[in-house]
XYZ file of C-alpha atoms in Angstrom:
585
model
C -106.635 17.603 87.911
C -105.491 21.188 87.439
C -105.974 21.888 91.141
C -103.841 18.869 92.067
C -101.125 19.964 89.628
C -100.963 23.489 91.005
C -100.768 22.173 94.582
C -97.770 20.011 93.746
C -96.091 22.830 91.827
C -96.635 25.210 94.734
C -95.138 22.696 97.155
C -92.033 22.239 95.025
C -91.617 26.003 94.645
C -91.765 26.448 98.420
C -89.144 23.734 98.973
C -86.756 25.269 96.393
C -87.156 28.713 97.957
C -86.270 27.463 101.426
C -83.219 25.571 100.100
C -81.962 28.617 98.228
C -82.262 30.734 101.333
C -80.383 28.211 103.427
C -77.537 27.860 100.938
C -77.475 31.570 100.182
C -76.560 32.290 103.769
C -73.310 30.447 103.189
C -72.057 32.945 100.581
C -68.712 34.619 101.184
C -68.759 38.016 102.787
C -65.930 40.331 101.755
C -63.411 40.715 104.525
C -63.179 44.060 106.174
C -59.846 45.795 105.776
C -57.494 46.025 108.688
C -57.816 49.272 110.491
C -54.142 50.107 109.922
C -54.479 49.824 106.168
C -56.432 52.212 104.024
C -57.428 51.153 100.517
C -57.450 54.060 98.109
C -59.019 54.075 94.697
C -56.630 53.851 91.746
C -55.249 57.168 90.652
C -54.521 57.841 87.010
C -50.873 58.977 86.722
C -50.154 62.261 85.066
C -47.157 63.284 83.021
C -45.204 64.554 86.038
C -42.462 62.643 87.906
C -43.592 59.544 89.794
C -42.317 58.199 93.094
C -42.411 54.660 91.665
C -41.754 54.838 87.915
C -43.058 52.153 85.516
C -40.919 49.143 84.502
C -38.565 49.588 81.550
C -40.273 49.032 78.281
C -38.782 46.206 76.036
C -37.408 47.726 72.868
C -36.383 45.943 69.662
C -32.836 44.569 70.220
C -30.241 45.679 67.720
C -27.746 42.895 68.508
C -28.408 39.515 70.171
C -26.414 36.311 70.647
C -27.819 32.798 71.180
C -24.742 30.541 71.373
C -26.348 27.458 73.011
C -28.630 27.084 69.994
C -25.739 26.660 67.541
C -23.072 25.313 69.885
C -22.749 21.733 68.580
C -22.753 22.441 64.805
C -20.591 25.521 65.340
C -17.921 23.602 67.269
C -17.999 20.687 64.819
C -17.500 23.125 61.947
C -14.576 24.734 63.760
C -13.058 21.294 64.404
C -13.332 20.334 60.747
C -11.805 23.663 59.674
C -8.975 23.320 62.184
C -8.230 19.764 61.036
C -8.389 20.873 57.404
C -5.949 23.715 58.045
C -3.690 21.240 59.818
C -3.821 18.920 56.783
C -2.908 21.814 54.508
C 0.042 22.643 56.719
C 1.153 19.002 56.857
C 1.189 18.593 53.106
C 2.839 21.942 52.427
C 5.912 20.709 54.254
C 6.390 17.264 52.688
C 9.122 16.063 55.035
C 6.608 15.796 57.889
C 4.160 13.543 56.065
C 6.919 11.279 54.771
C 7.930 10.107 58.251
C 4.923 10.980 60.436
C 1.479 9.578 59.503
C -1.405 11.968 59.111
C -3.366 10.252 61.882
C -0.542 11.024 64.342
C -0.679 14.693 63.441
C -4.471 14.844 63.799
C -4.318 13.187 67.221
C -1.583 15.657 68.232
C -3.777 18.617 67.251
C -6.616 17.053 69.235
C -4.372 16.696 72.271
C -3.434 20.382 72.041
C -7.078 21.456 71.753
C -8.017 19.118 74.593
C -5.306 20.632 76.774
C -6.631 24.130 76.086
C -10.203 23.061 76.879
C -9.070 21.342 80.070
C -7.174 24.443 81.205
C -10.271 26.631 80.834
C -12.523 23.938 82.394
C -14.542 23.435 79.225
C -16.020 20.041 78.372
C -16.327 18.814 74.778
C -19.891 18.502 73.474
C -21.366 15.010 73.653
C -21.614 14.545 69.896
C -20.119 11.047 69.569
C -23.020 8.875 70.663
C -23.793 5.367 69.472
C -26.423 6.482 66.949
C -24.277 9.333 65.636
C -21.334 7.011 65.028
C -23.172 4.041 63.508
C -25.679 6.030 61.423
C -23.712 9.088 60.288
C -19.938 8.728 60.753
C -19.253 5.060 59.975
C -21.039 4.821 56.558
C -18.830 7.412 54.782
C -15.644 5.744 56.065
C -16.710 2.295 54.858
C -18.095 3.589 51.541
C -14.788 5.329 50.884
C -12.832 2.110 51.421
C -15.255 -0.063 49.462
C -15.643 2.250 46.488
C -11.909 2.749 46.004
C -11.031 -0.902 46.513
C -8.853 -2.103 43.559
C -11.398 -4.499 42.071
C -9.198 -6.759 40.000
C -6.464 -7.489 42.597
C -9.145 -7.871 45.252
C -11.011 -10.638 43.419
C -7.732 -12.346 42.585
C -6.926 -12.504 46.332
C -10.459 -12.669 47.760
C -9.856 -16.032 49.442
C -6.794 -14.783 51.315
C -8.540 -11.513 52.227
C -11.569 -13.273 53.728
C -9.312 -15.804 55.438
C -7.387 -13.108 57.322
C -10.435 -10.868 57.879
C -12.836 -13.488 59.250
C -10.644 -16.198 60.778
C -7.963 -13.708 61.824
C -10.449 -11.492 63.646
C -11.971 -14.469 65.445
C -8.468 -15.653 66.358
C -7.492 -12.274 67.853
C -10.800 -11.689 69.638
C -10.977 -15.090 71.298
C -7.243 -15.270 72.031
C -6.956 -11.800 73.572
C -10.247 -12.193 75.459
C -9.296 -15.536 77.034
C -5.818 -14.263 77.935
C -7.174 -11.138 79.618
C -9.741 -13.219 81.496
C -6.876 -15.321 82.852
C -5.107 -12.140 83.986
C -8.286 -10.992 85.720
C -8.144 -14.039 87.981
C -4.970 -12.663 89.629
C -6.000 -10.719 92.730
C -2.956 -8.439 92.618
C -4.328 -6.583 89.565
C -7.687 -5.828 91.188
C -9.839 -6.601 88.148
C -11.617 -9.749 89.325
C -15.017 -8.159 88.583
C -14.444 -8.268 84.793
C -16.072 -11.468 83.555
C -15.358 -13.483 80.428
C -18.105 -11.847 78.349
C -16.794 -8.337 79.001
C -13.225 -9.418 78.223
C -14.358 -10.902 74.904
C -16.259 -7.691 74.139
C -13.176 -5.575 74.848
C -10.936 -7.943 72.858
C -13.279 -7.622 69.878
C -13.020 -3.832 70.052
C -9.214 -3.772 69.993
C -9.122 -6.385 67.208
C -10.394 -3.799 64.695
C -7.372 -2.804 62.607
C -7.165 0.532 60.808
C -3.902 0.569 58.830
C -4.467 3.846 56.984
C -0.914 4.963 57.736
C 0.479 1.556 56.726
C -1.357 1.609 53.386
C 0.031 5.060 52.674
C 3.546 3.801 53.373
C 3.006 0.654 51.278
C 1.841 2.789 48.374
C 4.780 5.167 48.658
C 7.430 2.437 48.758
C 5.593 0.348 46.105
C 5.330 -2.940 47.979
C 4.087 -5.947 46.025
C 0.458 -5.880 44.985
C -0.505 -9.046 46.871
C 0.626 -7.672 50.239
C -1.037 -4.312 49.625
C -4.431 -5.717 48.649
C -4.491 -8.254 51.503
C -3.829 -5.496 54.068
C -6.434 -3.269 52.365
C -9.079 -5.988 52.198
C -8.406 -7.257 55.698
C -8.856 -3.739 57.069
C -12.196 -3.364 55.273
C -13.789 -6.714 56.075
C -12.209 -6.815 59.513
C -14.359 -3.808 60.431
C -17.478 -5.684 59.310
C -16.587 -8.781 61.332
C -15.641 -6.650 64.351
C -18.970 -4.802 64.406
C -20.879 -8.101 64.125
C -18.901 -9.576 67.042
C -19.260 -6.298 68.970
C -23.062 -6.400 68.769
C -23.147 -10.109 69.606
C -20.802 -9.895 72.616
C -22.529 -6.705 73.773
C -25.763 -8.688 73.974
C -24.045 -11.659 75.613
C -22.386 -9.395 78.219
C -25.842 -8.528 79.590
C -26.799 -12.193 80.029
C -26.305 -13.538 83.574
C -25.663 -17.109 82.383
C -24.505 -18.281 78.943
C -25.784 -21.731 78.006
C -24.395 -24.025 75.269
C -27.383 -23.343 73.050
C -26.506 -19.630 73.131
C -23.073 -20.454 71.695
C -24.589 -22.328 68.754
C -27.111 -19.551 68.174
C -24.264 -17.017 68.198
C -22.322 -18.958 65.557
C -25.431 -19.286 63.394
C -26.194 -15.592 63.755
C -22.629 -14.723 62.760
C -23.056 -16.377 59.352
C -26.644 -15.174 58.867
C -25.650 -11.588 59.586
C -22.671 -11.679 57.219
C -24.435 -13.390 54.298
C -27.537 -11.257 54.781
C -25.484 -8.089 54.525
C -23.888 -9.317 51.300
C -27.336 -10.094 49.858
C -28.691 -6.618 50.586
C -25.544 -5.042 49.158
C -25.776 -6.945 45.867
C -29.489 -6.141 45.589
C -29.106 -2.382 46.049
C -25.993 -2.365 43.863
C -27.931 -3.806 40.933
C -30.841 -1.433 41.556
C -28.417 1.507 41.457
C -26.897 0.205 38.218
C -30.358 -0.197 36.693
C -31.452 3.306 37.777
C -28.414 5.027 36.268
C -29.269 3.638 32.839
C -32.143 6.161 32.631
C -30.387 9.297 33.900
C -28.883 10.435 30.603
C -31.175 13.502 30.518
C -30.780 14.428 34.191
C -27.044 14.213 34.708
C -27.081 16.550 37.716
C -28.787 13.991 39.985
C -26.648 10.991 39.002
C -24.320 11.235 42.029
C -27.346 11.434 44.315
C -28.485 7.917 43.377
C -25.085 6.476 44.232
C -25.038 7.978 47.713
C -28.702 7.286 48.439
C -28.656 3.636 47.360
C -25.451 2.999 49.304
C -26.842 4.644 52.420
C -30.181 2.891 51.948
C -28.416 -0.491 51.822
C -26.685 0.416 55.093
C -29.916 1.540 56.800
C -31.960 -1.462 55.657
C -29.248 -3.763 56.969
C -29.356 -1.899 60.294
C -33.154 -2.249 60.265
C -32.918 -6.044 60.144
C -29.892 -6.126 62.540
C -27.506 -7.640 59.994
C -24.054 -6.554 58.870
C -24.517 -3.020 57.567
C -20.791 -2.653 56.783
C -20.896 -5.768 54.621
C -24.009 -4.391 52.889
C -22.495 -1.031 51.955
C -19.142 -2.572 50.930
C -20.834 -5.145 48.692
C -23.101 -2.450 47.261
C -20.094 -0.281 46.393
C -18.181 -3.171 44.820
C -21.246 -4.270 42.837
C -22.372 -0.951 41.426
C -18.990 0.674 40.848
C -18.179 -1.248 37.657
C -21.593 -0.680 36.053
C -22.355 2.825 37.332
C -19.142 4.327 35.981
C -20.102 3.053 32.513
C -23.586 4.602 32.720
C -22.973 8.033 34.253
C -21.142 10.924 32.649
C -17.492 11.700 33.260
C -18.379 14.759 35.352
C -20.713 12.722 37.551
C -18.055 10.048 37.957
C -15.532 12.682 39.062
C -18.075 14.195 41.467
C -18.837 10.803 43.011
C -15.165 10.048 43.580
C -14.399 13.426 45.167
C -17.493 13.516 47.407
C -16.994 9.947 48.639
C -13.359 10.687 49.454
C -14.274 13.980 51.152
C -17.016 12.486 53.365
C -14.801 9.593 54.434
C -11.912 11.913 55.216
C -14.113 14.251 57.276
C -15.571 11.415 59.364
C -12.200 9.855 60.076
C -10.677 13.271 60.825
C -13.402 14.047 63.366
C -12.918 10.711 65.131
C -9.132 11.119 65.386
C -9.540 14.734 66.484
C -12.127 13.779 69.088
C -9.810 11.015 70.319
C -7.133 13.563 71.095
C -9.599 15.853 72.880
C -11.150 13.053 74.952
C -7.714 11.796 75.979
C -7.132 15.037 77.916
C -10.629 16.101 79.004
C -12.061 12.749 80.170
C -11.494 11.076 83.501
C -9.602 7.803 83.078
C -9.306 4.642 85.127
C -5.687 3.540 84.977
C -4.612 -0.001 85.765
C -0.997 -0.723 84.906
C -1.312 -4.483 84.864
C -4.437 -4.700 82.715
C -3.282 -2.101 80.166
C 0.267 -3.468 79.785
C -0.994 -7.027 79.354
C -3.510 -5.743 76.809
C -0.662 -4.300 74.722
C 1.373 -7.487 75.118
C -1.450 -9.853 74.163
C -2.457 -7.693 71.202
C 1.044 -7.988 69.705
C 1.460 -11.675 70.546
C -1.870 -12.859 69.147
C -1.530 -10.669 66.054
C 1.895 -12.103 65.274
C 0.898 -15.704 66.003
C -2.259 -15.315 63.962
C -0.409 -14.081 60.887
C 2.210 -16.822 61.239
C -0.287 -19.685 61.650
C -2.861 -18.499 59.113
C -0.174 -17.825 56.500
C 1.191 -21.342 56.829
C -2.293 -22.689 56.207
C -3.127 -20.464 53.211
C 0.266 -20.468 51.468
C -0.140 -23.919 49.786
C -3.267 -22.607 48.040
C -1.668 -19.413 46.727
C 0.093 -18.953 43.411
C 2.520 -16.480 44.997
C 3.001 -17.453 48.664
C 3.873 -14.953 51.373
C 7.474 -15.088 52.591
C 8.667 -14.097 56.052
C 9.141 -10.454 55.054
C 5.547 -10.234 53.822
C 4.350 -11.850 57.027
C 6.240 -9.254 59.048
C 4.489 -6.513 57.055
C 1.088 -8.115 57.743
C 1.749 -8.506 61.457
C 3.384 -5.120 62.030
C 0.727 -3.331 59.992
C -2.052 -4.099 62.478
C -2.591 -0.550 63.727
C -5.671 0.337 65.769
C -7.503 3.532 64.985
C -10.822 5.295 64.584
C -13.116 2.244 64.608
C -11.726 0.886 67.887
C -12.020 4.245 69.629
C -15.571 4.868 68.428
C -16.721 1.382 69.451
C -15.278 1.604 72.966
C -16.507 5.178 73.451
C -20.081 4.165 72.580
C -20.173 1.216 74.986
C -23.349 1.137 77.108
C -23.126 2.526 80.621
C -24.083 -0.809 82.200
C -20.532 -2.076 81.509
C -18.947 -1.757 84.928
C -15.366 -1.054 83.815
C -16.166 1.087 80.787
C -13.671 3.787 81.833
C -10.887 1.205 82.089
C -11.744 -0.138 78.617
C -11.713 3.402 77.177
C -8.329 4.131 78.771
C -6.799 0.849 77.582
C -8.119 1.368 74.041
C -6.723 4.910 73.852
C -3.373 3.610 75.125
C -3.146 0.894 72.466
C -4.245 3.318 69.725
C -1.630 5.891 70.684
C 1.044 3.216 71.016
C 0.365 1.559 67.659
C -0.322 4.744 65.682
C 2.721 6.642 66.934
C 5.271 3.851 67.407
C 4.319 1.449 64.614
C 3.023 4.128 62.265
C 6.263 6.118 62.408
C 8.613 3.114 62.331
C 6.869 1.092 59.593
C 8.562 2.940 56.718
C 12.199 2.505 57.804
C 11.557 -1.129 58.765
C 9.931 -1.978 55.418
C 12.798 -0.340 53.564
C 15.393 -2.030 55.809
C 14.140 -5.599 55.384
C 13.589 -4.927 51.650
C 10.065 -6.240 51.168
C 9.237 -7.344 47.624
C 8.399 -4.360 45.439
C 6.239 -4.020 42.355
C 6.629 -1.879 39.294
C 3.808 0.647 39.471
C 4.855 2.482 36.319
C 2.133 2.845 33.722
C 2.370 0.268 30.969
C 2.413 1.272 27.342
C -0.594 0.717 25.118
C 1.219 -2.159 23.418
C 1.787 -3.990 26.719
C -1.792 -3.372 27.864
C -3.304 -4.684 24.620
C -1.151 -7.827 24.613
C -1.866 -8.557 28.291
C -5.602 -8.295 27.786
C -5.426 -10.355 24.581
C -3.631 -13.163 26.400
C -6.113 -13.076 29.285
C -9.116 -13.284 26.923
C -7.438 -16.061 24.966
C -6.780 -18.111 28.113
C -10.386 -17.533 29.198
C -11.648 -18.858 25.849
C -9.418 -21.942 26.082
C -10.645 -22.603 29.626
C -14.240 -22.311 28.442
C -13.644 -24.924 25.735
C -11.825 -27.275 28.085
C -14.416 -26.904 30.846
C -11.778 -25.910 33.391
C -12.674 -22.518 34.783
C -10.138 -20.509 36.770
C -9.891 -16.824 37.668
C -9.185 -15.916 34.021
C -12.593 -17.228 33.005
C -14.432 -15.461 35.836
C -12.637 -12.157 35.209
C -13.526 -12.331 31.513
C -17.171 -13.275 32.152
C -17.936 -11.294 35.315
C -20.387 -9.101 33.375
C -22.130 -11.958 31.560
C -24.967 -12.416 34.016
C -28.189 -14.429 33.528
C -30.961 -12.997 31.376
C -32.942 -11.271 34.194
C -29.821 -9.330 35.220
C -28.654 -8.276 31.744
C -30.838 -5.170 31.966
C -28.517 -3.788 34.622
C -25.465 -3.876 32.356
C -24.648 -1.262 29.718
C -25.251 -2.662 26.259
C -21.800 -1.643 25.072
C -20.154 -3.794 27.746
C -22.301 -6.805 26.922
C -21.535 -6.524 23.218
C -17.828 -6.012 23.881
C -17.432 -9.014 26.212
C -19.590 -11.275 24.054
C -17.611 -10.267 20.966
C -14.265 -10.961 22.649
C -15.532 -14.264 23.977
C -16.582 -15.563 20.581
C -13.424 -14.232 18.965
C -11.429 -16.304 21.461
C -13.505 -19.398 20.752
C -13.153 -18.962 16.980
C -9.394 -18.460 17.224
C -8.963 -21.571 19.306
C -11.240 -23.563 17.000
C -9.245 -22.394 13.995
C -5.977 -23.477 15.639
C -7.517 -26.848 16.508
C -8.765 -27.452 12.973
C -5.381 -26.474 11.548
C -3.693 -28.999 13.810
C -6.180 -31.709 12.835
C -5.673 -31.025 9.116
C -1.924 -31.226 9.631
C -2.260 -34.614 11.329
C -4.582 -35.851 8.599
C -2.267 -34.712 5.820
C 0.540 -36.648 7.497
C -1.691 -39.769 7.542
C -1.595 -39.721 11.311
C -5.271 -40.566 11.727
C -4.819 -42.256 15.097
C -3.378 -39.078 16.615
C -6.239 -37.028 15.176
C -8.875 -39.402 16.571
C -7.109 -39.476 19.943
C -7.054 -35.645 20.031
C -10.798 -35.460 19.320
C -11.617 -38.083 21.943
C -9.529 -36.321 24.597
C -11.147 -33.017 23.703
C -14.616 -34.575 23.961
C -13.861 -36.096 27.352
C -12.226 -32.957 28.833
C -14.808 -30.571 27.385
C -18.404 -31.667 27.951
C -19.582 -28.314 26.556
C -18.255 -29.187 23.113
C-alpha cells in the first residue's frame, strides 16, 4: 500500500516538474538596450546648480478666487440688490411712481442690464427652470396675495370672483386658442405646424392676468370696493385656474390623437384638482391654527409654523398633482383669522413683513429676468401671429367681461355699470406668471421660441401701455369711488351692532344670508372648536344670544301690546306666521 502510494506521488511530482520547466521557458526576458542609448544609474543631486532644475514647489496661496462656485447665488444677490436700489430710487421721487407702474421700471432696469450683458457677450445664468419657478418662486407670490386678501369684502363677493376667475379664464383660453388655430390655417403666415393643442396651451399662458399695477392705481384713486375686490380675487384665482389648465394642456399637447373620452377626463380632472387643492388648504390651515394655540411660551418660532404649514400645503398638493395655488391660498385664508388671534403682536408683524418681502423679491426677480431675457435671448418673430395674438387677447377679454357681467349682474346687490366693466376689461394686464409659464415650457414644443417672443410682446404692451394709461382713463371716466377714511368708534360700533342684530333675526326666521354667515363663521362643529381661540368663541356666542334675547324681548313686547288691545286674532296670527317661517323656534 505504501509502495503504491509513493509510486503515484513520484509520478505526479515528475509530471509537475516537466510542466513547470516547459512553462518557465516562456518567461519574459528583459530587452537589451539599444546600442545608441546608455542607461546610467541614478545620481543623487548635490546642492550645486542643475542643468534641469526640479519643478516649482506648490506653496500655500495667499489669495485665491473661485467665481464659478458662487456664480449663480452671487448674481442673484446682485440682481436683488440692484432691483431694491431701483425701488428706493423710484419711491424717493414720487412723481415717477404716480404715473409709471413699478413693474415697468423693473422691466426697464432689466432691459438695461440685458443690453450690457449682450454687449459683452455674457449669457444670463439658467436659474429660471420649471422646478425653480413652481417650487421656490411661485409660492411666495401666491401666499402674499392670499394672506393679504381683504377677507370680509372677498366673502361678500366670492360668487362674482369665482365666476370671473374660473369661467372667465376658460372663456379667454378657449376663445384665444381657437382663434389662433384658425389663423394658423392661413399659409401666408407660415405657422401651419402649430396644432390646436399647442394653441390652447399658449392661450392658457397669456390668459393669466397680473394686475399689480392696476390694483395700485385702484387703491390710490379709491375706486369702489366691489370693483377692487373682484379684480384682486380674479387675479389670485385666475393664476390657480391657469396653472391647472397649463398642466392639462401641456399633457394633451404631447398626445398624437385626442379622443372624446380624453375631453371628459380633462373636465373631471379640472374639478378634482381644484376641489382637492381647497381641501388640502383647509386641512393645513386648521392644523396651523391648532398648533399656534400652544406656542405661548415659544413666541420666537410662531412665524415659522405659518410659513412651514403654508409651504407644506403647497408641496403636498404638488405631490398629488392637484392645484397647489388653490391649496396655499385656501390655507392662508383659513388660518389668517385664527392665527392672528393666537400669536403675539410681534409675531403677527413679523409674519406680515416676511410674507410681503418674499413675495416682492420673487416678483421682482421675474420682472427683472424678463427684461434681461428680452435682450439676451434669440427670438422667433412672426408679425402675423404676434399681432393677432394681441388683437385676440383684447377682443376676448372685453367680450368676456361684457357677457359674464350681464349674466352675473341680476344676482348682485350692487350691479356693475359700464364704467366698472371698462375697469375690469382694461385691467387685464399680463405679467410675471405668464412669462414664467412660457419660459418653462418643455423643449418638445416645436415653436417654443415663437411663444416666448409673443408672450414677452404682450406683457410689454399691456404693462407699459395699459399700466401707464389706466390712471388717467379711470379718472377721466369717473369710476365710482368709495370713502376709505377711517370710521369713528361710534360708527364702527353701530355698524357691527346692526349686523349682529340682523344675523340674530335671520337665525330666528330661518332665512340665512351673508349677515348670518359672517356672524357665525367661527362657530364651527364640535370637533373643530379646538382650533378657535376661546375668547373668540365666547365673544361670538355671547353676541349671538344677546341678539336672540333682544329680538325675543321685542317680540314679547309686541304680543303684550296686541293682547292689551284685545287684538287676540292678530297675536295668534303673528305666532302662527312665526312658527311657519321659523322651524327652529
